[in-house]
Amino acid sequence: MGFFKKIIDGLKKTKQAIGFKLNELFKRGIFDEEFYEELEFILLGADVGAETTENIIEELRERMRRDSVSDTAKAREYLKGILLEILGDDQFELECPAVIMVSGVNGVGKTTTIGKLANIFVKQKKSVLIAAADTFRAAAGEQLDVWAKRANVRIIKHEEGSDPASVVFDAVSSAKSRGNDVVLVDTAGRLHNKKNLMEELKKINRVIDREFPEAVRYNLIVLDATTGQNAVQQVEIFNEAIDIDGIVLTKLDGTAKGGVVLAIKDTMDIPVYFVGVGEGIDDLMLFDANSYVEGIL
């Protein structure tokens, strides 16, 4: 199944929340104040967020007025263009050797995401090593081990409760000696003690910088699309500790609130690089703004 088919299938619930309602709204062909009020209601219902929704409506209103648009098809194209401008054309481009630190709260699908990322890179003929640096959560290493086997990649792990930075040190040293292309670093997801978590992430960063300065660094955060606006807050918290480069949005197929993609990019200016649209190892894919917009409209 190609990307477009998968993303369309994965966005079915979001399309029901946005696309079908928008279709009925635009079909009226009357672009008055009531139209914009209903458009606002639809976007908010899909978790586009208050600030982003306001920005979209203001921009659409201005362009429609400026060009005296009364044609339904043209009005839809204007909206589509605004959404594409918000999302931009950022694409994840892997440069090797690379160290990709993956963060996110517990329960967002971080472990499975790391396994799926490993699978993607293996298919690109890259040699991958996973560092099981979430030593806090019980059985985190064992779960990651299962995914490492599925993706057919090596994994470095220590005992539960070990120093995460020491796991990363060993993983980086091993990757350098064996010439691995990519190191995927799992990290703890607990937020009940934010200060400790941030210090831990900073320490891991320092170890990587010191031991593998030639590596290209990527800091990705995994978000659960079903959490809606909470996802934006999670980005803010982790961004305080490490500069987040991009987002992996999981469970996009399980929510009607996939509009959060727009809210994240518009308010945080951090691109979505990957989206998860299923449970299978091949159900994580590079995000494509055009396919996303087509999928919801």
Short mmCIF file of C-alpha atoms in Angstrom, two decimals:
data_model
loop_
_atom_site.label_atom_id
_atom_site.label_comp_id
_atom_site.label_asym_id
_atom_site.label_seq_id
_atom_site.Cartn_x
_atom_site.Cartn_y
_atom_site.Cartn_z
CA MET A 1 0.00 0.00 0.00
CA GLY A 2 1.42 3.38 -1.03
CA PHE A 3 1.83 6.39 1.24
CA PHE A 4 -1.17 8.24 -0.15
CA LYS A 5 -3.52 5.28 0.39
CA LYS A 6 -2.20 4.71 3.91
CA ILE A 7 -2.49 8.35 4.92
CA ILE A 8 -6.02 8.60 3.47
CA ASP A 9 -7.06 5.48 5.40
CA GLY A 10 -5.31 6.75 8.52
CA LEU A 11 -7.11 10.09 8.36
CA LYS A 12 -10.62 8.69 7.98
CA LYS A 13 -11.74 9.82 11.44
CA THR A 14 -10.24 13.26 11.01
CA LYS A 15 -11.82 13.57 7.57
CA GLN A 16 -15.20 12.81 9.13
CA ALA A 17 -14.59 15.60 11.65
CA ILE A 18 -13.31 18.13 9.13
CA GLY A 19 -13.67 17.12 5.49
CA PHE A 20 -17.29 16.07 5.27
CA LYS A 21 -18.48 19.06 7.29
CA LEU A 22 -16.35 21.44 5.25
CA ASN A 23 -17.74 19.94 2.06
CA GLU A 24 -21.29 20.70 3.18
CA LEU A 25 -20.27 24.18 4.30
CA PHE A 26 -18.53 25.09 1.04
CA LYS A 27 -21.33 23.62 -1.08
CA ARG A 28 -23.63 26.40 0.10
CA GLY A 29 -21.52 28.90 -1.83
CA ILE A 30 -22.39 31.67 0.60
CA PHE A 31 -19.31 33.12 2.26
CA ASP A 32 -20.87 35.35 4.88
CA GLU A 33 -20.26 35.74 8.61
CA GLU A 34 -22.22 32.58 9.34
CA PHE A 35 -19.84 30.68 7.02
CA TYR A 36 -16.79 31.80 9.00
CA GLU A 37 -18.46 31.03 12.33
CA GLU A 38 -19.23 27.50 11.20
CA LEU A 39 -15.75 27.09 9.78
CA GLU A 40 -14.35 28.09 13.18
CA PHE A 41 -16.55 25.50 14.89
CA ILE A 42 -15.39 22.74 12.52
CA LEU A 43 -11.68 23.52 12.91
CA LEU A 44 -11.88 23.77 16.69
CA GLY A 45 -13.70 20.43 16.79
CA ALA A 46 -10.80 18.80 14.97
CA ASP A 47 -8.29 20.21 17.49
CA VAL A 48 -6.71 22.72 15.15
CA GLY A 49 -6.53 24.94 18.24
CA ALA A 50 -7.94 28.38 18.98
CA GLU A 51 -4.92 30.44 17.88
CA THR A 52 -4.33 28.52 14.66
CA THR A 53 -8.03 28.48 13.82
CA GLU A 54 -8.18 32.25 14.22
CA ASN A 55 -5.12 32.66 11.99
CA ILE A 56 -6.63 30.43 9.29
CA ILE A 57 -9.96 32.24 9.29
CA GLU A 58 -8.43 35.71 9.24
CA GLU A 59 -6.17 34.80 6.33
CA LEU A 60 -8.99 33.13 4.39
CA ARG A 61 -11.34 36.05 4.99
CA GLU A 62 -8.71 38.53 3.78
CA ARG A 63 -7.86 36.57 0.62
CA MET A 64 -11.49 35.92 -0.26
CA ARG A 65 -12.35 39.59 0.18
CA ARG A 66 -9.28 40.78 -1.73
CA ASP A 67 -10.02 38.58 -4.75
CA SER A 68 -13.84 38.78 -4.51
CA VAL A 69 -14.12 35.00 -4.43
CA SER A 70 -17.61 33.57 -4.76
CA ASP A 71 -16.78 30.25 -6.43
CA THR A 72 -16.93 27.20 -4.14
CA ALA A 73 -14.05 25.32 -5.77
CA LYS A 74 -11.80 28.37 -5.65
CA ALA A 75 -12.67 29.01 -2.00
CA ARG A 76 -11.66 25.43 -1.13
CA GLU A 77 -8.37 25.90 -2.96
CA TYR A 78 -7.70 29.07 -0.95
CA LEU A 79 -8.25 27.15 2.30
CA LYS A 80 -6.06 24.29 1.09
CA GLY A 81 -3.31 26.76 0.20
CA ILE A 82 -3.39 28.34 3.66
CA LEU A 83 -3.13 24.93 5.36
CA LEU A 84 -0.17 24.00 3.16
CA GLU A 85 1.56 27.29 3.98
CA ILE A 86 1.19 26.56 7.70
CA LEU A 87 2.63 23.05 7.34
CA GLY A 88 5.49 24.11 5.10
CA ASP A 89 7.62 21.69 3.14
CA ASP A 90 10.03 20.47 5.84
CA GLN A 91 11.15 16.90 5.23
CA PHE A 92 13.27 14.63 7.38
CA GLU A 93 16.61 14.10 5.69
CA LEU A 94 18.98 11.60 7.27
CA GLU A 95 22.69 12.40 7.23
CA CYS A 96 25.11 9.84 8.62
CA PRO A 97 26.59 9.11 11.04
CA ALA A 98 23.53 10.17 13.00
CA VAL A 99 22.38 10.07 16.59
CA ILE A 100 18.62 10.39 16.94
CA MET A 101 17.38 10.97 20.48
CA VAL A 102 13.73 10.05 20.86
CA SER A 103 11.77 11.58 23.73
CA GLY A 104 8.14 11.70 24.80
CA VAL A 105 5.91 10.87 27.75
CA ASN A 106 5.08 7.28 28.61
CA GLY A 107 2.22 5.76 26.66
CA VAL A 108 2.63 7.70 23.41
CA GLY A 109 4.14 4.76 21.53
CA LYS A 110 7.80 5.73 21.90
CA THR A 111 9.16 2.18 22.05
CA THR A 112 7.25 1.00 18.98
CA THR A 113 8.21 4.20 17.16
CA ILE A 114 11.90 3.48 17.72
CA GLY A 115 11.44 -0.02 16.33
CA LYS A 116 9.61 1.34 13.30
CA LEU A 117 12.24 4.05 12.72
CA ALA A 118 14.92 1.35 12.86
CA ASN A 119 12.98 -0.61 10.25
CA ILE A 120 12.75 2.45 7.96
CA PHE A 121 16.49 3.07 8.14
CA VAL A 122 17.36 -0.61 7.63
CA LYS A 123 15.29 -0.52 4.44
CA GLN A 124 17.44 2.44 3.41
CA LYS A 125 20.47 0.13 3.78
CA LYS A 126 21.67 1.85 6.97
CA SER A 127 23.23 -0.03 9.88
CA VAL A 128 21.31 0.83 13.04
CA LEU A 129 22.01 0.55 16.77
CA ILE A 130 19.40 1.14 19.47
CA ALA A 131 20.39 2.53 22.89
CA ALA A 132 17.87 1.51 25.57
CA ALA A 133 18.39 4.57 27.76
CA ASP A 134 14.95 4.45 29.41
CA THR A 135 16.22 2.54 32.43
CA PHE A 136 13.44 3.83 34.67
CA ARG A 137 10.31 2.17 33.28
CA ALA A 138 9.95 -1.51 34.13
CA ALA A 139 10.47 -3.82 31.13
CA ALA A 140 11.25 -0.90 28.78
CA GLY A 141 14.48 -2.60 27.70
CA GLU A 142 12.74 -5.91 27.09
CA GLN A 143 10.06 -4.28 24.94
CA LEU A 144 12.71 -2.46 22.95
CA ASP A 145 14.59 -5.74 22.55
CA VAL A 146 11.54 -7.28 20.85
CA TRP A 147 11.39 -4.41 18.37
CA ALA A 148 15.14 -4.55 17.76
CA LYS A 149 14.76 -8.21 16.80
CA ARG A 150 11.84 -7.42 14.51
CA ALA A 151 13.86 -4.72 12.75
CA ASN A 152 16.98 -6.91 12.84
CA VAL A 153 19.22 -4.33 14.51
CA ARG A 154 21.60 -4.35 17.47
CA ILE A 155 20.63 -3.02 20.89
CA ILE A 156 22.67 -1.84 23.87
CA LYS A 157 20.92 -2.06 27.24
CA HIS A 158 21.86 -2.12 30.93
CA GLU A 159 20.01 -3.27 34.01
CA GLU A 160 16.86 -1.48 35.13
CA GLY A 161 17.77 1.57 37.21
CA SER A 162 21.15 2.05 35.53
CA ASP A 163 22.46 5.50 34.60
CA PRO A 164 20.91 6.32 31.20
CA ALA A 165 23.98 8.36 30.19
CA SER A 166 26.20 5.30 30.69
CA VAL A 167 23.97 3.32 28.31
CA VAL A 168 24.35 6.05 25.72
CA PHE A 169 28.11 6.18 26.29
CA ASP A 170 28.40 2.44 25.62
CA ALA A 171 26.08 2.63 22.61
CA VAL A 172 27.97 5.51 21.02
CA SER A 173 31.32 3.80 21.65
CA SER A 174 30.00 0.59 20.07
CA ALA A 175 28.51 2.43 17.10
CA LYS A 176 31.80 4.20 16.42
CA SER A 177 33.86 1.01 16.66
CA ARG A 178 31.52 -0.91 14.36
CA GLY A 179 30.82 1.93 11.96
CA ASN A 180 27.06 2.10 12.51
CA ASP A 181 25.21 4.72 10.49
CA VAL A 182 22.42 5.50 12.97
CA VAL A 183 22.10 5.37 16.75
CA LEU A 184 18.51 5.57 18.02
CA VAL A 185 18.39 6.62 21.68
CA ASP A 186 15.33 5.81 23.78
CA THR A 187 14.79 8.08 26.80
CA ALA A 188 12.63 8.12 29.90
CA GLY A 189 9.16 9.58 29.56
CA ARG A 190 8.22 10.37 33.13
CA LEU A 191 7.03 13.89 33.81
CA HIS A 192 6.19 13.72 37.50
CA ASN A 193 9.64 15.10 38.25
CA LYS A 194 10.29 17.43 35.35
CA LYS A 195 13.55 18.83 36.74
CA ASN A 196 15.17 15.39 36.99
CA LEU A 197 13.99 14.44 33.52
CA MET A 198 15.43 17.60 31.99
CA GLU A 199 18.77 17.13 33.73
CA GLU A 200 18.89 13.54 32.51
CA LEU A 201 18.22 14.57 28.91
CA LYS A 202 20.84 17.32 29.11
CA LYS A 203 23.37 14.83 30.49
CA ILE A 204 22.69 12.43 27.62
CA ASN A 205 23.16 15.31 25.18
CA ARG A 206 26.51 16.18 26.75
CA VAL A 207 27.71 12.58 26.49
CA ILE A 208 26.81 12.41 22.79
CA ASP A 209 28.42 15.79 22.07
CA ARG A 210 31.61 14.77 23.84
CA GLU A 211 31.92 11.19 22.58
CA PHE A 212 30.53 11.51 19.07
CA PRO A 213 31.00 15.14 17.94
CA GLU A 214 31.11 14.16 14.27
CA ALA A 215 27.59 12.72 14.39
CA VAL A 216 24.62 14.63 12.96
CA ARG A 217 22.15 15.16 15.80
CA TYR A 218 18.37 14.87 15.67
CA ASN A 219 16.04 15.36 18.63
CA LEU A 220 12.61 13.91 17.92
CA ILE A 221 9.58 13.91 20.20
CA VAL A 222 6.84 11.29 19.94
CA LEU A 223 3.29 12.56 20.44
CA ASP A 224 0.00 10.70 20.61
CA ALA A 225 -2.42 12.36 18.16
CA THR A 226 -5.41 11.30 20.27
CA THR A 227 -4.32 13.62 23.11
CA GLY A 228 -5.06 16.71 21.03
CA GLN A 229 -3.92 19.99 22.56
CA ASN A 230 -2.06 18.17 25.35
CA ALA A 231 0.42 17.22 22.64
CA VAL A 232 1.32 20.89 22.19
CA GLN A 233 2.01 21.22 25.93
CA GLN A 234 4.27 18.15 25.85
CA VAL A 235 6.35 19.71 23.08
CA GLU A 236 6.78 22.85 25.19
CA ILE A 237 8.00 20.85 28.21
CA PHE A 238 10.55 18.76 26.33
CA ASN A 239 11.68 21.72 24.24
CA GLU A 240 12.83 23.37 27.47
CA ALA A 241 15.30 20.55 28.05
CA ILE A 242 16.40 19.83 24.50
CA ASP A 243 15.81 21.70 21.28
CA ILE A 244 13.24 19.55 19.50
CA ASP A 245 13.96 19.26 15.78
CA GLY A 246 10.87 17.37 14.71
CA ILE A 247 7.81 15.41 15.72
CA VAL A 248 6.66 11.84 15.30
CA LEU A 249 2.87 11.79 15.55
CA THR A 250 1.49 8.36 16.45
CA LYS A 251 -2.07 6.98 16.40
CA LEU A 252 -3.18 9.43 13.73
CA ASP A 253 -5.51 6.68 12.50
CA GLY A 254 -7.24 6.50 15.89
CA THR A 255 -8.46 10.07 16.25
CA ALA A 256 -10.86 12.60 14.78
CA LYS A 257 -8.53 15.31 16.10
CA GLY A 258 -5.73 15.05 13.56
CA GLY A 259 -5.95 18.81 13.12
CA VAL A 260 -3.44 19.03 15.98
CA VAL A 261 -0.76 18.68 13.27
CA LEU A 262 -1.63 22.22 12.17
CA ALA A 263 -1.71 23.57 15.72
CA ILE A 264 1.75 22.20 16.51
CA LYS A 265 3.38 23.58 13.39
CA ASP A 266 1.66 26.96 13.60
CA THR A 267 2.26 27.63 17.30
CA MET A 268 5.62 25.89 17.83
CA ASP A 269 7.09 26.05 14.31
CA ILE A 270 8.34 22.48 14.72
CA PRO A 271 7.69 20.19 11.75
CA VAL A 272 6.00 16.80 11.86
CA TYR A 273 8.53 14.43 10.28
CA PHE A 274 6.80 11.05 10.70
CA VAL A 275 3.24 9.85 11.26
CA GLY A 276 1.97 6.53 12.56
CA VAL A 277 -1.17 5.20 10.92
CA GLY A 278 -1.32 1.63 12.23
CA GLU A 279 0.20 -1.02 14.47
CA GLY A 280 2.41 -2.76 11.89
CA ILE A 281 6.15 -2.25 11.62
CA ASP A 282 5.64 -0.58 8.21
CA ASP A 283 2.90 1.76 9.46
CA LEU A 284 5.22 4.66 10.28
CA MET A 285 5.97 6.92 7.36
CA LEU A 286 7.48 10.23 6.41
CA PHE A 287 4.95 13.02 6.76
CA ASP A 288 3.86 14.68 3.54
CA ALA A 289 1.90 17.93 3.86
CA ASN A 290 0.14 17.57 0.49
CA SER A 291 -1.12 14.09 1.27
CA TYR A 292 -2.21 15.19 4.72
CA VAL A 293 -4.23 18.15 3.43
CA GLU A 294 -5.76 16.01 0.67
CA GLY A 295 -6.60 13.43 3.32
CA ILE A 296 -8.57 15.79 5.54
CA LEU A 297 -10.22 17.84 2.81
#
